[in-house]
Short mmCIF file of C-alpha atoms and ligand atoms in Angstrom, two decimals:
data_model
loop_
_atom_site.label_atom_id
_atom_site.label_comp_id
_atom_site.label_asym_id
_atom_site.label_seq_id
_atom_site.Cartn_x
_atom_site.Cartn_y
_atom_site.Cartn_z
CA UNK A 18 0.00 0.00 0.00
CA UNK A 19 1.40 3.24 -1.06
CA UNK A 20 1.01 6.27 1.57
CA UNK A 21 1.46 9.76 1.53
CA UNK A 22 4.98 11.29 0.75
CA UNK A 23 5.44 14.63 1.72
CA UNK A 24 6.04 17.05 -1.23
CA UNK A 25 9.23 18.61 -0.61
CA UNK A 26 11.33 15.31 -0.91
CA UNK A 27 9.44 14.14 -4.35
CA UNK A 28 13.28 15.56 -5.76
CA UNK A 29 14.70 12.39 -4.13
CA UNK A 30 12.37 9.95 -5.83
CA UNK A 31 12.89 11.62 -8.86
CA UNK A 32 16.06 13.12 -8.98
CA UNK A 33 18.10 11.98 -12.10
CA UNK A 34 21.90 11.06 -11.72
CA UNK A 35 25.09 11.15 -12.18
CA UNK A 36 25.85 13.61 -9.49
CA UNK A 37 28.07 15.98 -11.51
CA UNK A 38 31.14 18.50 -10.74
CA UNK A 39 30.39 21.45 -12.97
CA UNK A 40 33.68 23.23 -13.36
CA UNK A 41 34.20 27.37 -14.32
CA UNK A 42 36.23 30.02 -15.06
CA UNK A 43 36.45 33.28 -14.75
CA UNK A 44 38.99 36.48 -14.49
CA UNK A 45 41.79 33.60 -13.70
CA UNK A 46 39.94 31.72 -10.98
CA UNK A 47 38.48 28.53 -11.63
CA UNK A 48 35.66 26.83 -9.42
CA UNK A 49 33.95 23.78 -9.04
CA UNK A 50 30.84 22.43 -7.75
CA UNK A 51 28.70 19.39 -7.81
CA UNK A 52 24.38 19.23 -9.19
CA UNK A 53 22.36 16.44 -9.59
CA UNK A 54 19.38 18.45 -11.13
CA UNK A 55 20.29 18.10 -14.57
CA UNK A 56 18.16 16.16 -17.79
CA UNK A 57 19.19 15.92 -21.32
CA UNK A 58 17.08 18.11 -23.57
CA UNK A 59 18.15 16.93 -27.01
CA UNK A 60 20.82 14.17 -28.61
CA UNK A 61 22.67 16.10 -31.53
CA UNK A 62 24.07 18.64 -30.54
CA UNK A 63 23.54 17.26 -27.32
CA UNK A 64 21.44 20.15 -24.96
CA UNK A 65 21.74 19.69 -21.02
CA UNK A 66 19.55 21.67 -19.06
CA UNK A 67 21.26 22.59 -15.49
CA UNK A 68 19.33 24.13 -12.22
CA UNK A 69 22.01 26.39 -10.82
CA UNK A 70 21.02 27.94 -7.97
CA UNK A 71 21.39 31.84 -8.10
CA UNK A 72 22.81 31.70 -5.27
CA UNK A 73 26.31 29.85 -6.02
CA UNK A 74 29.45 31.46 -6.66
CA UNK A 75 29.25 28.88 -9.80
CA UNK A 76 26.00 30.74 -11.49
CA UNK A 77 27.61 34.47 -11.74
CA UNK A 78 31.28 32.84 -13.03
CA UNK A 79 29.33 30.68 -15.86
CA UNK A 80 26.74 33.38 -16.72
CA UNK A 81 29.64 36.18 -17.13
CA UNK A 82 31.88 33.41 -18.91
CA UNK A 83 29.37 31.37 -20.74
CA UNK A 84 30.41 28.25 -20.29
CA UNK A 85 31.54 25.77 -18.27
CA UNK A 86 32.74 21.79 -18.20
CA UNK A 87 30.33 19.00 -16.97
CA UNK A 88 33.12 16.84 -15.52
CA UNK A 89 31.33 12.91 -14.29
CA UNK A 90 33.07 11.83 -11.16
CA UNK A 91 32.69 7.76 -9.96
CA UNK A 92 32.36 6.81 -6.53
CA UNK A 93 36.20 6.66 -5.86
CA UNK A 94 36.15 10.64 -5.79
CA UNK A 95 32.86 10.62 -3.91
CA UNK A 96 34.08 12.19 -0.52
CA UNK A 97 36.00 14.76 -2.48
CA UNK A 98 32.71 15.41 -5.05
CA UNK A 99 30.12 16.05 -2.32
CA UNK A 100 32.52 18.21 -0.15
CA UNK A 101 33.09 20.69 -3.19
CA UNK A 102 29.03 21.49 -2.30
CA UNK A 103 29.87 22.39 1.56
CA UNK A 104 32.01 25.38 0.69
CA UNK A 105 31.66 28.32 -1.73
CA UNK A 106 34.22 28.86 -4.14
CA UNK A 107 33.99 32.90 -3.54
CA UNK A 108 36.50 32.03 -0.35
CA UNK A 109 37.96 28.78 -1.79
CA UNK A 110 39.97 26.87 -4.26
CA UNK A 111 38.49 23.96 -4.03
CA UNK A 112 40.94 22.28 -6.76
CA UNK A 113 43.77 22.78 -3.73
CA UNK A 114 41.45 22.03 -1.41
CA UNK A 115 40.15 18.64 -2.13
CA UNK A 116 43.08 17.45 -4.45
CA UNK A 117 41.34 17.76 -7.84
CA UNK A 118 43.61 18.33 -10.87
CA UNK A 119 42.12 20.96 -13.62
CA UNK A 120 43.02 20.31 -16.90
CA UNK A 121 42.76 22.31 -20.51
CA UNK A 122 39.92 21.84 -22.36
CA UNK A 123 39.78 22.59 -25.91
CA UNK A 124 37.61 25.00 -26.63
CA UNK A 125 36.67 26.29 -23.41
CA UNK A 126 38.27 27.94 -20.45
CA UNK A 127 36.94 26.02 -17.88
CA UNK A 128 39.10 23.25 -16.90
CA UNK A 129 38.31 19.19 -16.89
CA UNK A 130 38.97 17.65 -13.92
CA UNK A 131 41.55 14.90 -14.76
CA UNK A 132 40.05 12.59 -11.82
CA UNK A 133 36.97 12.30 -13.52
CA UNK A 134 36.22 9.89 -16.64
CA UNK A 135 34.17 11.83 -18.86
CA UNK A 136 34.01 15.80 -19.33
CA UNK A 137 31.73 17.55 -21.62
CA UNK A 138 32.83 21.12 -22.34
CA UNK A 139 30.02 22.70 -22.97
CA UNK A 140 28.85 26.64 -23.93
CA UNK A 141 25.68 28.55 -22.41
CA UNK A 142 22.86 28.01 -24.97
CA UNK A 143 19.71 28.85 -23.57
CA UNK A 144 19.67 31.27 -20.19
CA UNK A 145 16.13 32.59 -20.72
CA UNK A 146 14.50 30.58 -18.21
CA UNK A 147 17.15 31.41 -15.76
CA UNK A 148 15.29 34.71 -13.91
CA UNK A 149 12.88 32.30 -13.26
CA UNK A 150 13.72 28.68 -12.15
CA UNK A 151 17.82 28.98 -12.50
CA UNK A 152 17.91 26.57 -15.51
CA UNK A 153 20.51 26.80 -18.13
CA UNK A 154 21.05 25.44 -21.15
CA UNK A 155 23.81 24.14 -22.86
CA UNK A 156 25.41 22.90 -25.86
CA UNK A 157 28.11 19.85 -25.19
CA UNK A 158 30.68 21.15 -28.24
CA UNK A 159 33.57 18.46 -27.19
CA UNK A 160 32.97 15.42 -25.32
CA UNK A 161 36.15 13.63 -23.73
CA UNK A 162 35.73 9.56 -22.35
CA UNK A 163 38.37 7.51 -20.35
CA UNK A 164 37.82 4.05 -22.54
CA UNK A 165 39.34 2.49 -20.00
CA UNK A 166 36.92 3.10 -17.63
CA UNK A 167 34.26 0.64 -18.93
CA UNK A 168 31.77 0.76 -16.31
CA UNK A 169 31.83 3.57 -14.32
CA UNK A 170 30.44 3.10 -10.43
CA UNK A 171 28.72 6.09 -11.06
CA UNK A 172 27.32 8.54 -8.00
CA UNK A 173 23.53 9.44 -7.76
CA UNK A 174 21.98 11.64 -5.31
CA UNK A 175 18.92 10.19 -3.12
CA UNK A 176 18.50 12.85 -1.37
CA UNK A 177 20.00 14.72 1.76
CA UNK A 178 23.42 12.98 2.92
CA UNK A 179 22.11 9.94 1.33
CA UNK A 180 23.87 8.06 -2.19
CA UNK A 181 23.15 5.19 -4.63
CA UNK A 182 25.92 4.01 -6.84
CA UNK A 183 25.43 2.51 -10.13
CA UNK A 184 25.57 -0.89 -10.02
CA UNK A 185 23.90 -3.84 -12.31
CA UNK A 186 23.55 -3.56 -15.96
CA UNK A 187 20.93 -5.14 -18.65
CA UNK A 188 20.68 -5.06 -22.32
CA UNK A 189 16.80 -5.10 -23.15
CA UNK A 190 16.32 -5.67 -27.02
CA UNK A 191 13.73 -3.57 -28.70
CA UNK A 192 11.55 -5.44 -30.56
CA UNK A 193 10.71 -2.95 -32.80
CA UNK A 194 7.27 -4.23 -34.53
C1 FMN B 224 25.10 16.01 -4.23
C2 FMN B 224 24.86 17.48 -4.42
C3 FMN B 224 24.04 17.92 -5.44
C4 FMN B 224 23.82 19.27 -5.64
N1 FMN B 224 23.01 19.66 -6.67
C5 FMN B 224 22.85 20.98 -6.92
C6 FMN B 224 22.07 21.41 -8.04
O1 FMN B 224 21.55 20.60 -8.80
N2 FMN B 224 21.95 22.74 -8.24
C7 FMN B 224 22.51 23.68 -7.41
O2 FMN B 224 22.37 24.88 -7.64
N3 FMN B 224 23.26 23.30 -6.34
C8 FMN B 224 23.45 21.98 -6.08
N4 FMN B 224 24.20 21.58 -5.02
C9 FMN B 224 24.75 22.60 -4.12
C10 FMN B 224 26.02 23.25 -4.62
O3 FMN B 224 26.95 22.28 -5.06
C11 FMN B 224 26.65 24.08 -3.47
O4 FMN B 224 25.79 25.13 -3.15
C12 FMN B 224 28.06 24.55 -3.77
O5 FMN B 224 28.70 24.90 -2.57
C13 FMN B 224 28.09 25.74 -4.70
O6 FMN B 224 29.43 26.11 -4.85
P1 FMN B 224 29.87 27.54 -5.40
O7 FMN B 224 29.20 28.57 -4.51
O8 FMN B 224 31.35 27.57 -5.29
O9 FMN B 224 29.37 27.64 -6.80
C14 FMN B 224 24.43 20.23 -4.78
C15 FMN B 224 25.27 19.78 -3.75
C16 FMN B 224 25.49 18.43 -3.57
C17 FMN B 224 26.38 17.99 -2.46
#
């Protein structure tokens, strides 16, 4: 029997995953910080649509910028990925701070973070809904993969301090009729 769920946790039943670090730069400082409220809005060129709170030191460094990287961390930088959303990057470098390594990207200034195995640099797209509900949309325009790293453990967010990591695969045919 299903029962009554109070409203402000539905995010947790339907909050999508991987919990991502979304890297920036701007004027010479770079920052970091991790969302889970992200959805794909189209496959080519791949759109991402990103709530990013108005509040974070993230938001004014990728509106002023334009862009930013969507770097995928795996559980073994999990620690290290949660604690970059306990600090604000206005006071910190959170690079030094929690041992991540920014790398170039190719045709953006904010960096990949080598720890992770994928990184999507990505430019602003869309910021017309952002007044009103802090999304933003981008374009991916370079994708980078680790192809070593064939099944990531990947980290998603259930809510408060609590985390599911990816575990069990399937392949499901479509019968296409
Ligand atoms: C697992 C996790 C998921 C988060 N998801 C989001 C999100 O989707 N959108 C958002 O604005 N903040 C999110 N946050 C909060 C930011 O990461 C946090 O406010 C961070 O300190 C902002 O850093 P900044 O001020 O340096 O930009 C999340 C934090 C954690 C730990």
């Amino acid at each position: 029997m299903k029962k009554n769920f109070p409203l402000a946790k539905v995010y947790s039943l339907l909050e999508p995953g991987p919990v991502i670090l979304v890297s920036s730069a701007w004027k010479g400082r770079l920052n970091v910080m991790p969302m889970s409220w992200h959805t794909m809005i189209d496959f080519d060129p791949p759109l991402v649509g990103c709530v990013i709170s108005g509040r974070n030191h993230s938001f004014g460094m990728i509106r002023a910028s334009k862009e930013c990287v969507i770097n995928i961390p795996d559980v073994s930088i999990a620690r290290e990925t949660v604690a970059c959303g306990n600090v604000s990057g206005a006071r910190v470098d959170k690079f030094a701070k929690f041992g991540l390594t920014p790398e170039k990207a190719a045709l953006v200034k904010a960096p990949l973070i080598k720890e992770c195995w994928a990184s999507l640099e990505c430019r602003l797209h869309d910021a017309r809904m952002a007044a009103r509900y802090d999304l933003l949309v981008f374009k991916v325009v370079k994708a980078w993969v680790d192809p070593a790293r064939k099944a990531p453990a990947t980290l998603h967010h259930r809510g408060g301090e609590e985390f599911m990591v990816a575990g069990r695969r399937l392949k499901i045919r479509s019968a296409k009729a």
